CSV table of C-alpha atoms in Angstrom, one decimal:
chain,number,residue,atom,x,y,z
Z,1,UNK,CA,8.7,52.5,-67.1
Z,2,UNK,CA,11.1,49.9,-65.8
Z,3,UNK,CA,12.6,47.4,-68.3
Z,4,UNK,CA,13.7,43.8,-67.5
Z,5,UNK,CA,15.3,41.7,-70.1
Z,6,UNK,CA,15.6,37.9,-70.1
Z,7,UNK,CA,17.2,35.2,-72.3
Z,8,UNK,CA,14.8,32.4,-72.5
Z,9,UNK,CA,16.5,29.1,-73.3
Z,10,UNK,CA,14.4,26.1,-74.0
Z,11,UNK,CA,12.1,26.9,-76.9
Z,12,UNK,CA,9.1,29.2,-77.7
Z,13,UNK,CA,6.3,27.2,-76.1
Z,14,UNK,CA,6.7,28.7,-72.6
Z,15,UNK,CA,7.8,32.1,-73.9
Z,16,UNK,CA,4.4,32.4,-75.7
Z,17,UNK,CA,2.7,32.2,-72.2
Z,18,UNK,CA,4.9,35.0,-70.9
Z,19,UNK,CA,4.6,37.7,-73.6
Z,20,UNK,CA,3.6,38.6,-77.2
Z,21,UNK,CA,5.9,37.6,-80.0
Z,22,UNK,CA,7.5,40.5,-81.7
Z,23,UNK,CA,10.7,40.9,-83.9
Z,24,UNK,CA,11.7,37.4,-85.2
Z,25,UNK,CA,14.7,36.3,-87.1
Z,26,UNK,CA,17.0,33.6,-85.7
Z,27,UNK,CA,16.1,35.3,-82.5
Z,28,UNK,CA,12.4,35.7,-81.3
Z,29,UNK,CA,11.7,38.6,-79.0
Z,30,UNK,CA,8.6,38.4,-76.7
Z,31,UNK,CA,7.3,41.4,-74.9
Z,32,UNK,CA,4.8,42.2,-72.2
Z,33,UNK,CA,3.8,45.3,-70.1
Z,34,UNK,CA,3.1,44.4,-66.5
Z,35,UNK,CA,2.3,47.2,-64.1
Z,36,UNK,CA,5.1,49.7,-64.4
Z,37,UNK,CA,7.5,47.3,-66.1
Z,38,UNK,CA,8.3,46.2,-69.7
Z,39,UNK,CA,9.4,42.6,-69.8
Z,40,UNK,CA,11.4,41.2,-72.8
Z,41,UNK,CA,12.3,37.5,-73.4
Z,42,UNK,CA,14.7,36.7,-76.2
Z,43,UNK,CA,14.6,33.1,-77.5
Z,44,UNK,CA,17.5,31.8,-79.7
Z,45,UNK,CA,15.3,29.8,-82.0
Z,46,UNK,CA,18.1,28.7,-84.3
Z,47,UNK,CA,19.9,26.9,-81.3
Z,48,UNK,CA,21.1,24.2,-81.0
Z,49,UNK,CA,21.9,24.1,-84.7
Z,50,UNK,CA,23.6,27.4,-84.4
Z,51,UNK,CA,25.3,28.3,-81.2
Z,52,UNK,CA,25.7,32.0,-82.3
Z,53,UNK,CA,22.1,32.8,-81.4
Z,54,UNK,CA,22.5,31.3,-77.9
Z,55,UNK,CA,25.3,33.7,-77.0
Z,56,UNK,CA,23.6,36.7,-78.7
Z,57,UNK,CA,20.4,36.1,-76.6
Z,58,UNK,CA,22.5,35.9,-73.4
Z,59,UNK,CA,24.3,39.1,-74.3
Z,60,UNK,CA,21.0,40.9,-74.8
Z,61,UNK,CA,19.8,40.1,-71.3
Z,62,UNK,CA,20.4,40.7,-67.6
Z,63,UNK,CA,18.5,37.6,-66.4
Z,64,UNK,CA,18.4,34.0,-67.7
Z,65,UNK,CA,15.5,31.6,-67.7
Z,66,UNK,CA,16.7,28.0,-68.4
Z,67,UNK,CA,13.9,25.7,-69.2
Z,68,UNK,CA,15.1,22.1,-68.5
Z,69,UNK,CA,13.1,19.2,-69.9
Z,70,UNK,CA,16.0,16.7,-70.2
Z,71,UNK,CA,19.7,16.3,-69.3
Z,72,UNK,CA,21.6,16.1,-72.5
Z,73,UNK,CA,24.7,17.6,-74.1
Z,74,UNK,CA,22.9,20.8,-75.2
Z,75,UNK,CA,21.9,21.5,-71.6
Z,76,UNK,CA,25.6,21.1,-70.7
Z,77,UNK,CA,26.5,23.5,-73.5
Z,78,UNK,CA,24.0,26.1,-72.2
Z,79,UNK,CA,25.3,25.8,-68.6
Z,80,UNK,CA,28.9,26.3,-69.9
Z,81,UNK,CA,27.7,29.3,-72.0
Z,82,UNK,CA,25.9,31.0,-69.1
Z,83,UNK,CA,28.8,30.4,-66.7
Z,84,UNK,CA,31.4,31.6,-69.2
Z,85,UNK,CA,29.7,35.0,-69.3
Z,86,UNK,CA,29.4,35.1,-65.5
Z,87,UNK,CA,25.6,35.4,-65.5
Z,88,UNK,CA,24.5,34.5,-61.9
Z,89,UNK,CA,20.9,35.8,-61.9
Z,90,UNK,CA,18.2,33.7,-63.3
Z,91,UNK,CA,15.6,31.0,-62.9
Z,92,UNK,CA,15.7,27.3,-63.8
Z,93,UNK,CA,12.2,26.1,-64.9
Z,94,UNK,CA,12.5,22.4,-64.4
Z,95,UNK,CA,10.3,19.6,-65.6
Z,96,UNK,CA,9.1,17.1,-63.0
Z,97,UNK,CA,10.6,14.4,-65.2
Z,98,UNK,CA,14.1,15.7,-64.6
Z,99,UNK,CA,16.2,14.3,-61.8
Z,100,UNK,CA,16.8,17.3,-59.5
Z,101,UNK,CA,19.9,15.8,-57.9
Z,102,UNK,CA,21.6,15.2,-61.2
Z,103,UNK,CA,20.8,18.7,-62.3
Z,104,UNK,CA,22.2,20.3,-59.2
Z,105,UNK,CA,25.3,18.2,-59.7
Z,106,UNK,CA,25.7,19.6,-63.2
Z,107,UNK,CA,25.4,23.2,-62.1
Z,108,UNK,CA,27.5,22.8,-59.0
Z,109,UNK,CA,30.5,25.2,-59.0
Z,110,UNK,CA,29.0,27.3,-61.8
Z,111,UNK,CA,27.2,30.7,-61.7
Z,112,UNK,CA,23.9,28.9,-62.1
Z,113,UNK,CA,24.1,27.7,-58.4
Z,114,UNK,CA,22.5,31.0,-57.5
Z,115,UNK,CA,19.5,30.5,-59.9
Z,116,UNK,CA,16.1,30.0,-58.4
Z,117,UNK,CA,14.5,26.6,-59.1
Z,118,UNK,CA,10.8,26.3,-60.0
Z,119,UNK,CA,8.6,23.5,-61.4
Z,120,UNK,CA,5.5,25.2,-62.8
Z,121,UNK,CA,4.5,28.2,-64.9
Z,122,UNK,CA,2.8,30.1,-62.1
Z,123,UNK,CA,5.9,29.9,-59.9
Z,124,UNK,CA,7.9,31.1,-62.8
Z,125,UNK,CA,5.7,34.1,-63.3
Z,126,UNK,CA,5.9,34.9,-59.5
Z,127,UNK,CA,9.7,34.8,-59.6
Z,128,UNK,CA,9.7,37.0,-62.6
Z,129,UNK,CA,7.5,39.6,-60.9
Z,130,UNK,CA,10.0,39.8,-58.0
Z,131,UNK,CA,12.9,40.9,-60.2
Z,132,UNK,CA,14.1,44.5,-60.5
Z,133,UNK,CA,15.9,46.1,-63.5
Z,134,UNK,CA,19.7,46.2,-63.4
Z,135,UNK,CA,20.7,49.7,-64.2
Z,136,UNK,CA,24.3,50.5,-65.2
Z,137,UNK,CA,25.6,54.0,-65.3
Z,138,UNK,CA,28.5,55.2,-67.4
Z,139,UNK,CA,29.1,56.1,-71.0
Z,140,UNK,CA,26.2,55.2,-73.3
Z,141,UNK,CA,26.4,51.8,-74.9
Z,142,UNK,CA,23.9,50.0,-77.1
Z,143,UNK,CA,24.7,46.9,-79.1
Z,144,UNK,CA,22.4,46.7,-82.1
Z,145,UNK,CA,20.4,43.4,-82.6
Z,146,UNK,CA,18.3,44.5,-85.6
Z,147,UNK,CA,18.4,47.4,-88.1
Z,148,UNK,CA,16.2,48.3,-91.0
Z,149,UNK,CA,14.8,51.2,-93.1
Z,150,UNK,CA,11.3,52.5,-92.3
Z,151,UNK,CA,9.5,54.6,-94.9
Z,152,UNK,CA,9.1,58.2,-93.8
Z,153,UNK,CA,11.4,57.6,-90.8
Z,154,UNK,CA,14.7,56.4,-92.2
Z,155,UNK,CA,17.2,54.1,-90.4
Z,156,UNK,CA,15.9,52.4,-87.3
Z,157,UNK,CA,18.1,50.3,-84.9
Z,158,UNK,CA,16.8,48.1,-82.1
Z,159,UNK,CA,18.7,47.1,-79.0
Z,160,UNK,CA,19.0,47.1,-75.2
Z,161,UNK,CA,20.8,49.9,-73.6
Z,162,UNK,CA,23.6,48.2,-71.7
Z,163,UNK,CA,24.8,51.3,-70.0
Z,164,UNK,CA,24.1,55.0,-69.6
Z,165,UNK,CA,21.2,56.9,-71.1
Z,166,UNK,CA,20.2,58.8,-74.2
Z,167,UNK,CA,17.9,61.6,-75.4
Z,168,UNK,CA,16.4,62.8,-78.7
Z,169,UNK,CA,19.0,64.8,-80.6
Z,170,UNK,CA,22.0,63.2,-78.8
Z,171,UNK,CA,25.0,62.5,-81.0
Z,172,UNK,CA,27.0,59.3,-80.6
Z,173,UNK,CA,29.4,57.1,-82.6
Z,174,UNK,CA,28.6,53.8,-84.3
Z,175,UNK,CA,31.3,51.1,-84.5
Z,176,UNK,CA,33.1,49.5,-86.2
Z,177,UNK,CA,32.2,52.0,-88.9
Z,178,UNK,CA,33.4,54.8,-86.5
Z,179,UNK,CA,30.7,57.2,-87.9
Z,180,UNK,CA,28.9,59.9,-86.0
Z,181,UNK,CA,25.1,59.5,-85.8
Z,182,UNK,CA,22.3,61.6,-84.5
Z,183,UNK,CA,19.3,60.3,-82.5
Z,184,UNK,CA,16.1,61.5,-84.3
Z,185,UNK,CA,13.6,59.7,-82.1
Z,186,UNK,CA,13.2,57.0,-79.5
Z,187,UNK,CA,10.5,54.4,-79.0
Z,188,UNK,CA,9.9,52.0,-76.1
Z,189,UNK,CA,7.3,49.2,-76.8
Z,190,UNK,CA,5.8,51.3,-79.7
Z,191,UNK,CA,5.5,54.5,-77.6
Z,192,UNK,CA,7.6,57.6,-78.4
Z,193,UNK,CA,9.7,58.9,-75.6
Z,194,UNK,CA,12.1,61.8,-75.3
Z,195,UNK,CA,14.8,59.9,-73.3
Z,196,UNK,CA,15.6,56.4,-72.0
Z,197,UNK,CA,18.2,54.7,-69.8
Z,198,UNK,CA,19.7,51.3,-69.1
Z,199,UNK,CA,18.4,48.6,-69.3
Z,200,UNK,CA,15.6,49.7,-71.6
Z,201,UNK,CA,15.0,48.0,-74.9
Z,202,UNK,CA,14.5,50.7,-77.5
Z,203,UNK,CA,14.0,51.5,-81.1
Z,204,UNK,CA,16.1,54.5,-82.3
Z,205,UNK,CA,15.6,56.4,-85.5
Z,206,UNK,CA,19.0,57.7,-86.4
Z,207,UNK,CA,20.7,60.0,-88.9
Z,208,UNK,CA,24.1,59.4,-90.3
Z,209,UNK,CA,24.2,55.8,-91.6
Z,210,UNK,CA,21.9,53.7,-93.7
Z,211,UNK,CA,20.7,50.4,-92.4
Z,212,UNK,CA,22.4,48.7,-95.3
Z,213,UNK,CA,25.7,49.4,-93.6
Z,214,UNK,CA,24.6,48.2,-90.1
Z,215,UNK,CA,25.0,44.6,-88.9
Z,216,UNK,CA,24.0,42.9,-85.7
Z,217,UNK,CA,26.6,43.5,-83.1
Z,218,UNK,CA,27.5,47.0,-84.2
Z,219,UNK,CA,27.7,49.3,-81.3
Z,220,UNK,CA,26.3,52.8,-80.6
Z,221,UNK,CA,28.2,54.5,-77.9
Z,222,UNK,CA,29.6,57.7,-76.4
Z,223,UNK,CA,32.5,59.1,-78.4
Z,224,UNK,CA,35.9,57.5,-77.4
Z,225,UNK,CA,34.4,54.6,-75.4
Z,226,UNK,CA,34.8,51.7,-77.9
Z,227,UNK,CA,38.0,50.4,-79.3
Z,228,UNK,CA,38.3,48.8,-82.8
Z,229,UNK,CA,40.7,46.2,-84.0
Z,230,UNK,CA,41.1,45.0,-87.6
Z,231,UNK,CA,44.1,43.2,-89.0
Z,232,UNK,CA,46.0,43.8,-85.7
Z,233,UNK,CA,46.7,41.6,-82.8
Z,234,UNK,CA,44.9,42.2,-79.5
Z,235,UNK,CA,46.0,40.7,-76.2
Z,236,UNK,CA,43.5,39.5,-73.7
Z,237,UNK,CA,43.1,37.3,-70.6
Z,238,UNK,CA,41.8,33.8,-71.4
Z,239,UNK,CA,40.7,30.6,-69.7
Z,240,UNK,CA,40.2,27.5,-71.7
Z,241,UNK,CA,37.0,25.5,-71.2
Z,242,UNK,CA,38.0,22.4,-69.3
Z,243,UNK,CA,35.7,20.2,-71.4
Z,244,UNK,CA,37.4,21.4,-74.7
Z,245,UNK,CA,40.0,18.8,-75.2
Z,246,UNK,CA,41.6,20.0,-78.5
Z,247,UNK,CA,44.7,22.1,-78.6
Z,248,UNK,CA,44.3,25.7,-79.6
Z,249,UNK,CA,45.9,26.0,-83.0
Z,250,UNK,CA,47.4,29.0,-84.8
Z,251,UNK,CA,46.3,27.5,-88.1
Z,252,UNK,CA,42.6,27.0,-87.0
Z,253,UNK,CA,39.9,29.6,-87.6
Z,254,UNK,CA,37.8,30.3,-84.6
Z,255,UNK,CA,35.0,32.8,-83.8
Z,256,UNK,CA,34.8,35.4,-81.1
Z,257,UNK,CA,31.5,36.1,-79.4
Z,258,UNK,CA,31.7,39.6,-77.9
Z,259,UNK,CA,28.5,41.5,-77.2
Z,260,UNK,CA,26.3,40.6,-80.1
Z,261,UNK,CA,29.3,40.3,-82.5
Z,262,UNK,CA,30.3,36.9,-83.9
Z,263,UNK,CA,33.5,37.3,-85.9
Z,264,UNK,CA,36.2,35.0,-87.3
Z,265,UNK,CA,39.6,35.2,-85.5
Z,266,UNK,CA,42.9,33.5,-85.4
Z,267,UNK,CA,44.5,32.7,-82.0
Z,268,UNK,CA,47.9,32.4,-80.4
Z,269,UNK,CA,48.3,31.4,-76.8
Z,270,UNK,CA,51.4,32.6,-74.9
Z,271,UNK,CA,51.1,34.1,-71.4
Z,272,UNK,CA,47.9,35.8,-72.6
Z,273,UNK,CA,45.9,35.0,-75.7
Z,274,UNK,CA,46.6,37.0,-78.8
Z,275,UNK,CA,43.5,37.5,-81.0
Z,276,UNK,CA,43.9,38.4,-84.7
Z,277,UNK,CA,40.5,39.5,-86.1
Z,278,UNK,CA,39.7,38.4,-89.7
Z,279,UNK,CA,37.0,41.1,-89.6
Z,280,UNK,CA,36.8,44.3,-87.5
Z,281,UNK,CA,35.8,43.8,-83.9
Z,282,UNK,CA,34.7,46.5,-81.4
Z,283,UNK,CA,35.1,46.2,-77.7
Z,284,UNK,CA,35.6,48.1,-74.4
Z,285,UNK,CA,38.2,47.6,-71.7
Z,286,UNK,CA,37.4,44.6,-69.4
Z,287,UNK,CA,34.6,43.3,-71.8
Z,288,UNK,CA,34.1,39.6,-71.6
Z,289,UNK,CA,34.2,37.4,-74.7
Z,290,UNK,CA,33.9,33.7,-75.6
Z,291,UNK,CA,35.9,31.8,-78.2
Z,292,UNK,CA,33.9,29.3,-80.3
Z,293,UNK,CA,34.8,26.5,-82.6
Z,294,UNK,CA,31.8,26.4,-84.9
Z,295,UNK,CA,33.1,23.3,-86.7
Z,296,UNK,CA,33.5,21.1,-83.7
Z,297,UNK,CA,31.1,18.2,-83.4
Z,298,UNK,CA,31.7,17.8,-79.6
Z,299,UNK,CA,32.5,21.0,-77.7
Z,300,UNK,CA,31.9,24.3,-79.5
Z,301,UNK,CA,32.9,26.5,-76.6
Z,302,UNK,CA,36.7,26.8,-76.5
Z,303,UNK,CA,37.0,29.2,-73.6
Z,304,UNK,CA,36.4,32.7,-72.3
Z,305,UNK,CA,38.3,35.8,-71.4
Z,306,UNK,CA,38.3,39.6,-71.1
Z,307,UNK,CA,40.0,42.5,-72.7
Z,308,UNK,CA,41.8,43.6,-69.5
Z,309,UNK,CA,45.0,45.5,-69.2
Z,310,UNK,CA,45.9,43.8,-66.0
């Protein structure tokens, strides 16, 4: 079956009309099977109090649905977040009470300019039906969004396959633990399968590490694909958010959002940004990241960049 994954920004009310509520923590995952497709909508229910879940929901998805009911600072923050990750495929579901001209002015020059604009739930559903999965080939890559122990099964990890494919009995690495794990079984939408590929959302029963030692953002991947950094400086390209007016300080503690990881870091700006992780981070070459200031009362998004060698 085909898998299509969305970040749904704007609360649970509309998401309930699209799918059945499943796994829920600070993120709520809604699912539905339609024809030959499995649809998944991830809602950051702890946002706007916590911006971390906003970026994690975006990083779990290939498409974005932005539900706009008013023009406020949080809408502006969501627009900056989507644009900072370069997400250009999605739908804006807009209330009739919102001024379309002002909204279009807000998204002008951003990746959201390419989003489809709809005004009602039926039009939203029609646009969703038109979308196709985004498949990415290459080394296997799965960021974990939830992990737990199941009696009689063992460790189970949930996540979206961002790249590549896997089969039962495949061996991979998990980072930042840098441990070898074995795939014992795979499930898609509660059905057992022998293999799966990007961009499927799967549950994997794995051998080699207890769920007690797995956190959201840990990455299962092909051996040698992921790099780890801990107590060592990493250089990267960086572009500061034009709306973030504070100076980047070496004494300030920031957070890096990379994949589903949210980790504390220190920064130093020279020709490129220098990132010193306060906890281990895992990344691949050219992966995008966003720097956050969780303590800021105005602009929490400091800027974005990528781990590029160029």
